[in-house]
mmCIF file of C-alpha atoms in Angstrom:
data_model
loop_
_atom_site.group_PDB
_atom_site.id
_atom_site.type_symbol
_atom_site.label_atom_id
_atom_site.label_comp_id
_atom_site.label_asym_id
_atom_site.label_seq_id
_atom_site.Cartn_x
_atom_site.Cartn_y
_atom_site.Cartn_z
ATOM 1 C CA UNK A 1 -48.196 4.443 23.241
ATOM 2 C CA UNK A 2 -46.173 4.368 19.888
ATOM 3 C CA UNK A 3 -43.390 6.863 20.788
ATOM 4 C CA UNK A 4 -41.664 6.551 17.516
ATOM 5 C CA UNK A 5 -44.770 7.982 15.573
ATOM 6 C CA UNK A 6 -45.276 10.986 17.873
ATOM 7 C CA UNK A 7 -43.658 14.311 18.266
ATOM 8 C CA UNK A 8 -44.486 15.518 21.822
ATOM 9 C CA UNK A 9 -44.787 19.187 22.838
ATOM 10 C CA UNK A 10 -42.445 18.463 25.671
ATOM 11 C CA UNK A 11 -40.391 15.510 27.095
ATOM 12 C CA UNK A 12 -39.986 16.018 30.906
ATOM 13 C CA UNK A 13 -37.104 13.911 32.152
ATOM 14 C CA UNK A 14 -37.377 13.133 35.914
ATOM 15 C CA UNK A 15 -40.530 12.702 38.012
ATOM 16 C CA UNK A 16 -39.966 14.382 41.292
ATOM 17 C CA UNK A 17 -41.640 17.529 42.570
ATOM 18 C CA UNK A 18 -40.326 19.656 39.850
ATOM 19 C CA UNK A 19 -41.121 17.188 36.839
ATOM 20 C CA UNK A 20 -44.800 16.310 38.157
ATOM 21 C CA UNK A 21 -45.634 19.952 38.586
ATOM 22 C CA UNK A 22 -44.547 20.947 35.110
ATOM 23 C CA UNK A 23 -46.613 18.005 33.944
ATOM 24 C CA UNK A 24 -49.537 19.317 35.573
ATOM 25 C CA UNK A 25 -49.176 22.549 34.431
ATOM 26 C CA UNK A 26 -48.384 21.433 30.697
ATOM 27 C CA UNK A 27 -51.586 19.016 30.638
ATOM 28 C CA UNK A 28 -53.680 21.633 32.092
ATOM 29 C CA UNK A 29 -52.556 23.907 29.233
ATOM 30 C CA UNK A 30 -53.572 20.631 26.947
ATOM 31 C CA UNK A 31 -50.161 19.933 25.915
ATOM 32 C CA UNK A 32 -48.991 16.618 24.589
ATOM 33 C CA UNK A 33 -46.104 15.403 27.075
ATOM 34 C CA UNK A 34 -44.000 12.387 27.800
ATOM 35 C CA UNK A 35 -42.710 12.179 31.419
ATOM 36 C CA UNK A 36 -39.894 9.560 31.976
ATOM 37 C CA UNK A 37 -38.770 8.697 35.498
ATOM 38 C CA UNK A 38 -36.280 6.564 37.029
ATOM 39 C CA UNK A 39 -37.949 6.538 40.270
ATOM 40 C CA UNK A 40 -35.205 7.604 42.507
ATOM 41 C CA UNK A 41 -36.323 11.005 43.712
ATOM 42 C CA UNK A 42 -34.766 12.412 46.764
ATOM 43 C CA UNK A 43 -38.142 13.310 48.054
ATOM 44 C CA UNK A 44 -38.947 9.718 48.562
ATOM 45 C CA UNK A 45 -36.395 9.851 51.429
ATOM 46 C CA UNK A 46 -38.017 12.526 53.473
ATOM 47 C CA UNK A 47 -40.117 11.272 56.390
ATOM 48 C CA UNK A 48 -41.928 14.393 56.779
ATOM 49 C CA UNK A 49 -41.563 17.773 55.372
ATOM 50 C CA UNK A 50 -42.806 20.422 57.552
ATOM 51 C CA UNK A 51 -41.874 23.681 55.559
ATOM 52 C CA UNK A 52 -43.833 22.863 52.095
ATOM 53 C CA UNK A 53 -46.737 25.209 51.833
ATOM 54 C CA UNK A 54 -50.441 23.917 52.983
ATOM 55 C CA UNK A 55 -49.547 20.863 55.151
ATOM 56 C CA UNK A 56 -49.536 22.392 58.674
ATOM 57 C CA UNK A 57 -49.088 18.831 59.867
ATOM 58 C CA UNK A 58 -46.286 18.115 57.470
ATOM 59 C CA UNK A 59 -46.355 15.821 54.411
ATOM 60 C CA UNK A 60 -44.378 12.582 53.875
ATOM 61 C CA UNK A 61 -42.237 12.500 50.859
ATOM 62 C CA UNK A 62 -43.587 9.382 49.162
ATOM 63 C CA UNK A 63 -47.190 10.627 49.771
ATOM 64 C CA UNK A 64 -46.476 13.911 48.316
ATOM 65 C CA UNK A 65 -45.018 12.244 45.188
ATOM 66 C CA UNK A 66 -48.212 9.898 45.115
ATOM 67 C CA UNK A 67 -50.572 13.115 45.275
ATOM 68 C CA UNK A 68 -48.626 14.616 42.369
ATOM 69 C CA UNK A 69 -48.706 11.711 40.194
ATOM 70 C CA UNK A 70 -52.555 11.618 41.136
ATOM 71 C CA UNK A 71 -53.223 15.234 40.392
ATOM 72 C CA UNK A 72 -51.129 14.633 37.019
ATOM 73 C CA UNK A 73 -53.606 11.755 36.274
ATOM 74 C CA UNK A 74 -56.559 13.981 36.577
ATOM 75 C CA UNK A 75 -55.515 15.713 33.346
ATOM 76 C CA UNK A 76 -54.763 12.699 31.250
ATOM 77 C CA UNK A 77 -51.115 12.472 32.125
ATOM 78 C CA UNK A 78 -48.806 9.668 33.594
ATOM 79 C CA UNK A 79 -45.481 8.651 34.276
ATOM 80 C CA UNK A 80 -43.327 6.435 31.950
ATOM 81 C CA UNK A 81 -40.971 4.340 34.291
ATOM 82 C CA UNK A 82 -37.490 4.275 32.756
ATOM 83 C CA UNK A 83 -34.513 6.305 31.632
ATOM 84 C CA UNK A 84 -33.426 8.470 28.988
ATOM 85 C CA UNK A 85 -29.914 7.375 27.987
ATOM 86 C CA UNK A 86 -29.167 9.949 25.371
ATOM 87 C CA UNK A 87 -30.514 13.234 24.148
ATOM 88 C CA UNK A 88 -29.830 14.916 20.916
ATOM 89 C CA UNK A 89 -31.352 17.301 18.330
ATOM 90 C CA UNK A 90 -32.449 15.886 14.595
ATOM 91 C CA UNK A 91 -33.859 18.363 12.252
ATOM 92 C CA UNK A 92 -34.789 20.930 14.999
ATOM 93 C CA UNK A 93 -36.531 18.407 17.230
ATOM 94 C CA UNK A 94 -35.141 16.740 20.406
ATOM 95 C CA UNK A 95 -34.816 13.102 20.514
ATOM 96 C CA UNK A 96 -34.364 10.953 23.504
ATOM 97 C CA UNK A 97 -33.401 7.236 23.580
ATOM 98 C CA UNK A 98 -36.021 5.779 26.116
ATOM 99 C CA UNK A 99 -35.463 2.408 27.832
ATOM 100 C CA UNK A 100 -38.579 1.115 30.047
ATOM 101 C CA UNK A 101 -38.026 0.052 33.483
ATOM 102 C CA UNK A 102 -39.923 -3.182 32.964
ATOM 103 C CA UNK A 103 -37.398 -4.293 30.316
ATOM 104 C CA UNK A 104 -39.751 -3.524 27.358
ATOM 105 C CA UNK A 105 -38.860 -2.534 24.032
ATOM 106 C CA UNK A 106 -36.632 0.704 23.787
ATOM 107 C CA UNK A 107 -37.787 3.308 21.565
ATOM 108 C CA UNK A 108 -37.115 7.179 20.676
ATOM 109 C CA UNK A 109 -39.205 9.856 22.062
ATOM 110 C CA UNK A 110 -39.237 12.931 19.865
ATOM 111 C CA UNK A 111 -40.309 16.251 21.278
ATOM 112 C CA UNK A 112 -40.385 19.992 20.437
ATOM 113 C CA UNK A 113 -38.905 21.063 23.753
ATOM 114 C CA UNK A 114 -37.286 19.078 26.902
ATOM 115 C CA UNK A 115 -37.602 19.977 30.478
ATOM 116 C CA UNK A 116 -35.004 18.365 32.777
ATOM 117 C CA UNK A 117 -35.959 17.822 36.242
ATOM 118 C CA UNK A 118 -33.315 15.172 36.897
ATOM 119 C CA UNK A 119 -32.101 16.403 40.350
ATOM 120 C CA UNK A 120 -28.578 15.643 41.956
ATOM 121 C CA UNK A 121 -26.580 12.808 42.982
ATOM 122 C CA UNK A 122 -25.250 12.897 46.663
ATOM 123 C CA UNK A 123 -21.706 12.131 47.462
ATOM 124 C CA UNK A 124 -21.067 9.102 49.818
ATOM 125 C CA UNK A 125 -20.658 9.127 53.464
ATOM 126 C CA UNK A 126 -19.935 6.145 55.661
ATOM 127 C CA UNK A 127 -23.256 5.944 57.758
ATOM 128 C CA UNK A 128 -24.515 2.817 59.206
ATOM 129 C CA UNK A 129 -28.009 1.782 58.604
ATOM 130 C CA UNK A 130 -28.238 4.895 56.092
ATOM 131 C CA UNK A 131 -31.967 4.215 55.101
ATOM 132 C CA UNK A 132 -33.253 3.654 58.487
ATOM 133 C CA UNK A 133 -31.535 6.787 59.981
ATOM 134 C CA UNK A 134 -32.830 8.862 57.316
ATOM 135 C CA UNK A 135 -36.323 7.508 57.707
ATOM 136 C CA UNK A 136 -36.262 8.184 61.751
ATOM 137 C CA UNK A 137 -34.832 11.622 61.242
ATOM 138 C CA UNK A 138 -31.389 10.614 63.042
ATOM 139 C CA UNK A 139 -29.549 11.736 59.998
ATOM 140 C CA UNK A 140 -30.682 14.824 57.964
ATOM 141 C CA UNK A 141 -29.874 16.374 54.728
ATOM 142 C CA UNK A 142 -31.353 19.940 54.623
ATOM 143 C CA UNK A 143 -30.586 22.483 57.418
ATOM 144 C CA UNK A 144 -32.907 24.817 55.613
ATOM 145 C CA UNK A 145 -35.817 22.393 55.486
ATOM 146 C CA UNK A 146 -35.741 21.224 59.160
ATOM 147 C CA UNK A 147 -33.533 23.394 61.410
ATOM 148 C CA UNK A 148 -36.700 24.021 63.286
ATOM 149 C CA UNK A 149 -37.252 20.250 64.214
ATOM 150 C CA UNK A 150 -33.979 20.017 65.813
ATOM 151 C CA UNK A 151 -34.220 22.921 68.068
ATOM 152 C CA UNK A 152 -32.053 22.289 71.156
ATOM 153 C CA UNK A 153 -30.844 19.058 70.104
ATOM 154 C CA UNK A 154 -27.148 17.869 70.102
ATOM 155 C CA UNK A 155 -26.188 18.336 66.492
ATOM 156 C CA UNK A 156 -23.208 17.056 64.429
ATOM 157 C CA UNK A 157 -22.175 18.732 61.291
ATOM 158 C CA UNK A 158 -19.432 18.009 58.698
ATOM 159 C CA UNK A 159 -17.317 20.510 57.027
ATOM 160 C CA UNK A 160 -17.767 21.269 53.368
ATOM 161 C CA UNK A 161 -15.555 22.230 50.740
ATOM 162 C CA UNK A 162 -17.156 25.295 49.374
ATOM 163 C CA UNK A 163 -18.046 26.652 53.018
ATOM 164 C CA UNK A 164 -16.654 24.804 55.779
ATOM 165 C CA UNK A 165 -18.007 26.362 58.792
ATOM 166 C CA UNK A 166 -21.127 28.013 57.413
ATOM 167 C CA UNK A 167 -23.541 24.988 58.027
ATOM 168 C CA UNK A 168 -22.471 24.818 61.543
ATOM 169 C CA UNK A 169 -22.842 28.404 62.241
ATOM 170 C CA UNK A 170 -26.357 28.119 60.723
ATOM 171 C CA UNK A 171 -27.486 25.340 63.010
ATOM 172 C CA UNK A 172 -26.135 27.222 65.816
ATOM 173 C CA UNK A 173 -29.348 29.591 65.594
ATOM 174 C CA UNK A 174 -31.476 26.495 66.174
ATOM 175 C CA UNK A 175 -29.260 24.854 68.979
ATOM 176 C CA UNK A 176 -26.576 25.950 71.646
ATOM 177 C CA UNK A 177 -24.822 22.292 71.268
ATOM 178 C CA UNK A 178 -23.385 22.116 67.739
ATOM 179 C CA UNK A 179 -20.139 20.068 67.022
ATOM 180 C CA UNK A 180 -18.334 20.612 63.913
ATOM 181 C CA UNK A 181 -16.316 17.471 62.388
ATOM 182 C CA UNK A 182 -13.536 17.654 59.859
ATOM 183 C CA UNK A 183 -14.428 15.812 56.686
ATOM 184 C CA UNK A 184 -10.833 14.725 55.359
ATOM 185 C CA UNK A 185 -7.427 14.604 56.395
ATOM 186 C CA UNK A 186 -6.287 17.955 55.410
ATOM 187 C CA UNK A 187 -8.107 20.631 57.587
ATOM 188 C CA UNK A 188 -10.067 23.277 55.651
ATOM 189 C CA UNK A 189 -10.567 25.582 58.581
ATOM 190 C CA UNK A 190 -8.273 28.724 58.624
ATOM 191 C CA UNK A 191 -7.628 31.009 61.591
ATOM 192 C CA UNK A 192 -10.553 33.249 60.756
ATOM 193 C CA UNK A 193 -12.912 30.411 60.780
ATOM 194 C CA UNK A 194 -11.784 29.160 63.959
ATOM 195 C CA UNK A 195 -12.659 32.613 65.493
ATOM 196 C CA UNK A 196 -15.999 32.678 63.912
ATOM 197 C CA UNK A 197 -16.669 29.158 65.406
ATOM 198 C CA UNK A 198 -15.133 30.054 69.045
ATOM 199 C CA UNK A 199 -17.223 33.436 69.013
ATOM 200 C CA UNK A 200 -20.422 31.019 68.323
ATOM 201 C CA UNK A 201 -19.437 28.331 70.767
ATOM 202 C CA UNK A 202 -19.329 25.765 68.328
ATOM 203 C CA UNK A 203 -17.156 22.837 68.996
ATOM 204 C CA UNK A 204 -14.662 22.124 66.422
ATOM 205 C CA UNK A 205 -13.238 18.326 66.246
ATOM 206 C CA UNK A 206 -10.194 18.533 64.123
ATOM 207 C CA UNK A 207 -9.569 14.729 63.846
ATOM 208 C CA UNK A 208 -11.401 13.750 60.770
ATOM 209 C CA UNK A 209 -14.445 11.737 60.869
ATOM 210 C CA UNK A 210 -13.752 7.993 60.066
ATOM 211 C CA UNK A 211 -17.677 6.882 60.176
ATOM 212 C CA UNK A 212 -20.982 7.174 61.760
ATOM 213 C CA UNK A 213 -22.750 4.273 63.703
ATOM 214 C CA UNK A 214 -26.257 4.105 65.194
ATOM 215 C CA UNK A 215 -27.037 3.356 68.880
ATOM 216 C CA UNK A 216 -29.804 1.035 69.813
ATOM 217 C CA UNK A 217 -32.134 4.043 69.991
ATOM 218 C CA UNK A 218 -31.345 5.369 66.726
ATOM 219 C CA UNK A 219 -28.911 8.161 67.661
ATOM 220 C CA UNK A 220 -25.710 9.074 65.604
ATOM 221 C CA UNK A 221 -22.498 8.106 67.077
ATOM 222 C CA UNK A 222 -19.735 9.648 65.200
ATOM 223 C CA UNK A 223 -16.109 8.180 65.286
ATOM 224 C CA UNK A 224 -12.949 9.994 64.559
ATOM 225 C CA UNK A 225 -9.634 8.889 63.431
ATOM 226 C CA UNK A 226 -7.948 9.343 66.781
ATOM 227 C CA UNK A 227 -10.451 6.751 68.377
ATOM 228 C CA UNK A 228 -12.924 9.227 69.956
ATOM 229 C CA UNK A 229 -16.811 8.725 69.854
ATOM 230 C CA UNK A 230 -19.216 11.482 70.093
ATOM 231 C CA UNK A 231 -22.772 11.193 70.717
ATOM 232 C CA UNK A 232 -25.134 13.393 68.922
ATOM 233 C CA UNK A 233 -28.991 13.508 68.633
ATOM 234 C CA UNK A 234 -29.007 14.289 64.779
ATOM 235 C CA UNK A 235 -26.189 14.174 62.368
ATOM 236 C CA UNK A 236 -26.120 16.568 59.284
ATOM 237 C CA UNK A 237 -23.634 14.791 56.811
ATOM 238 C CA UNK A 238 -23.616 17.735 54.360
ATOM 239 C CA UNK A 239 -22.766 15.231 51.517
ATOM 240 C CA UNK A 240 -22.070 17.538 48.635
ATOM 241 C CA UNK A 241 -23.680 16.751 45.243
ATOM 242 C CA UNK A 242 -23.191 16.686 41.490
ATOM 243 C CA UNK A 243 -26.170 17.500 39.426
ATOM 244 C CA UNK A 244 -27.446 15.064 36.935
ATOM 245 C CA UNK A 245 -27.084 17.236 34.221
ATOM 246 C CA UNK A 246 -25.160 14.906 31.538
ATOM 247 C CA UNK A 247 -28.028 14.795 28.967
ATOM 248 C CA UNK A 248 -28.151 18.650 28.769
ATOM 249 C CA UNK A 249 -24.407 19.450 28.982
ATOM 250 C CA UNK A 250 -23.836 16.660 26.014
ATOM 251 C CA UNK A 251 -25.916 19.217 23.951
ATOM 252 C CA UNK A 252 -23.860 22.131 25.076
ATOM 253 C CA UNK A 253 -25.900 23.585 27.776
ATOM 254 C CA UNK A 254 -23.757 25.609 30.146
ATOM 255 C CA UNK A 255 -22.838 24.356 33.684
ATOM 256 C CA UNK A 256 -21.352 25.936 36.731
ATOM 257 C CA UNK A 257 -20.425 24.441 40.263
ATOM 258 C CA UNK A 258 -21.237 20.884 40.959
ATOM 259 C CA UNK A 259 -22.174 20.451 37.169
ATOM 260 C CA UNK A 260 -25.539 22.272 37.796
ATOM 261 C CA UNK A 261 -27.120 23.827 34.967
ATOM 262 C CA UNK A 262 -27.016 27.650 34.365
ATOM 263 C CA UNK A 263 -30.788 29.001 33.723
ATOM 264 C CA UNK A 264 -32.200 32.194 32.968
ATOM 265 C CA UNK A 265 -35.195 33.710 34.868
ATOM 266 C CA UNK A 266 -37.575 31.612 32.872
ATOM 267 C CA UNK A 267 -35.543 28.285 33.435
ATOM 268 C CA UNK A 268 -34.058 28.315 29.923
ATOM 269 C CA UNK A 269 -30.774 26.761 29.561
ATOM 270 C CA UNK A 270 -28.290 28.028 26.982
ATOM 271 C CA UNK A 271 -29.626 25.598 24.386
ATOM 272 C CA UNK A 272 -32.886 26.887 22.670
ATOM 273 C CA UNK A 273 -35.799 24.775 23.719
ATOM 274 C CA UNK A 274 -34.153 23.094 26.534
ATOM 275 C CA UNK A 275 -35.311 23.908 29.934
ATOM 276 C CA UNK A 276 -34.112 22.809 33.675
ATOM 277 C CA UNK A 277 -35.972 23.079 37.047
ATOM 278 C CA UNK A 278 -35.209 22.065 40.526
ATOM 279 C CA UNK A 279 -32.081 20.892 42.041
ATOM 280 C CA UNK A 280 -30.366 20.160 38.752
ATOM 281 C CA UNK A 281 -30.108 23.994 38.388
ATOM 282 C CA UNK A 282 -28.050 26.563 40.531
ATOM 283 C CA UNK A 283 -30.055 27.763 43.561
ATOM 284 C CA UNK A 284 -31.691 26.495 46.495
ATOM 285 C CA UNK A 285 -32.471 22.988 46.767
ATOM 286 C CA UNK A 286 -36.117 23.279 48.320
ATOM 287 C CA UNK A 287 -39.434 21.374 47.047
ATOM 288 C CA UNK A 288 -41.144 24.821 47.094
ATOM 289 C CA UNK A 289 -38.467 26.317 44.855
ATOM 290 C CA UNK A 290 -38.573 23.349 42.462
ATOM 291 C CA UNK A 291 -42.180 23.542 41.940
ATOM 292 C CA UNK A 292 -42.334 27.280 41.602
ATOM 293 C CA UNK A 293 -39.469 26.948 38.829
ATOM 294 C CA UNK A 294 -41.532 24.229 37.211
ATOM 295 C CA UNK A 295 -44.748 26.594 36.935
ATOM 296 C CA UNK A 296 -42.719 29.261 35.277
ATOM 297 C CA UNK A 297 -40.969 26.820 32.979
ATOM 298 C CA UNK A 298 -44.041 25.193 31.956
ATOM 299 C CA UNK A 299 -45.817 28.396 31.102
ATOM 300 C CA UNK A 300 -42.993 29.737 29.253
ATOM 301 C CA UNK A 301 -42.860 26.355 27.106
ATOM 302 C CA UNK A 302 -46.572 26.703 26.651
ATOM 303 C CA UNK A 303 -46.336 30.346 25.594
ATOM 304 C CA UNK A 304 -43.289 29.555 23.019
ATOM 305 C CA UNK A 305 -44.746 26.602 21.187
ATOM 306 C CA UNK A 306 -47.367 26.912 18.325
ATOM 307 C CA UNK A 307 -50.858 27.346 19.717
ATOM 308 C CA UNK A 308 -52.941 24.160 19.521
ATOM 309 C CA UNK A 309 -56.259 25.946 18.745
ATOM 310 C CA UNK A 310 -59.306 24.040 20.324
ATOM 311 C CA UNK A 311 -61.745 22.941 17.816
ATOM 312 C CA UNK A 312 -65.557 24.211 18.125
ATOM 313 C CA UNK A 313 -68.089 22.002 19.628
ATOM 314 C CA UNK A 314 -70.362 20.406 17.209
ATOM 315 C CA UNK A 315 -73.408 22.545 16.809
ATOM 316 C CA UNK A 316 -76.676 20.548 17.777
ATOM 317 C CA UNK A 317 -79.496 20.171 15.281
ATOM 318 C CA UNK A 318 -82.718 22.034 16.099
ATOM 319 C CA UNK A 319 -84.416 18.573 16.843
ATOM 320 C CA UNK A 320 -81.629 17.782 19.265
ATOM 321 C CA UNK A 321 -81.925 21.357 20.825
ATOM 322 C CA UNK A 322 -85.712 20.835 21.208
ATOM 323 C CA UNK A 323 -85.019 17.441 22.864
ATOM 324 C CA UNK A 324 -82.512 18.757 25.458
ATOM 325 C CA UNK A 325 -85.067 21.414 26.560
ATOM 326 C CA UNK A 326 -87.835 19.024 27.349
#
């Protein structure tokens, strides 16, 4: 594909569930798209998602990504592995500097519209054997996604800056054995919070969490600064996050908390022609939400672009018509 001589209808940046769904919709609208993906979708971390509609036995994250790529391929679309390093406007057209993942020649991708589906970057947390722990479900990232799956287990949760006790209270609806650990050296819990925790019978550990190791049978052991160890069945680190929104903010797009992009009810940013969907936007981080936003944004993009009128089929000659009837 000679990107330098093409102006795409839409450049999609990010190949997770949001970006791939938008690609499927736009290709089914017969739109000319370029979809660039770095290959680090958070969906690939999920061993099994049980709350994504249509999969009663659950679906593995990697398998869902493969299904979406195959679906995109059915309509002539594909993923361009690599990264967009810079995004700008030139003469009313978006220009993205594309670097292929395989070390090929960089090029510029030009498009009339851009859809960002770049997700978020998680903050760090000292967890031993992180990848293995996430894959087996000992460490979990989303109480909304899988609270049902840990019913009546011993659950460890860490305080967060914005809502220090909210996640622990949320998990208390799934288990009677919830421990809340302090994230940093200075407590974020006030007297009212302590009363709420006590009323819900959530055990609050005020010594800061120092690290997390895994037992031989892959159960999390939480170590606090005072030298104590706490054995749990499941650990929710509540990592905190920052949206990968730099490409949009460099164009002047409005951001809110955690650098998330502020979009309207059609997923439009404050920059005309620039859309954003999924976890990079303010809202609930869920696969179903991301794919719903993608459908909405793709339809809005299709309706705002100049119509690409379909040419008429070639008329068959009388001789050809008679042959087709024999």
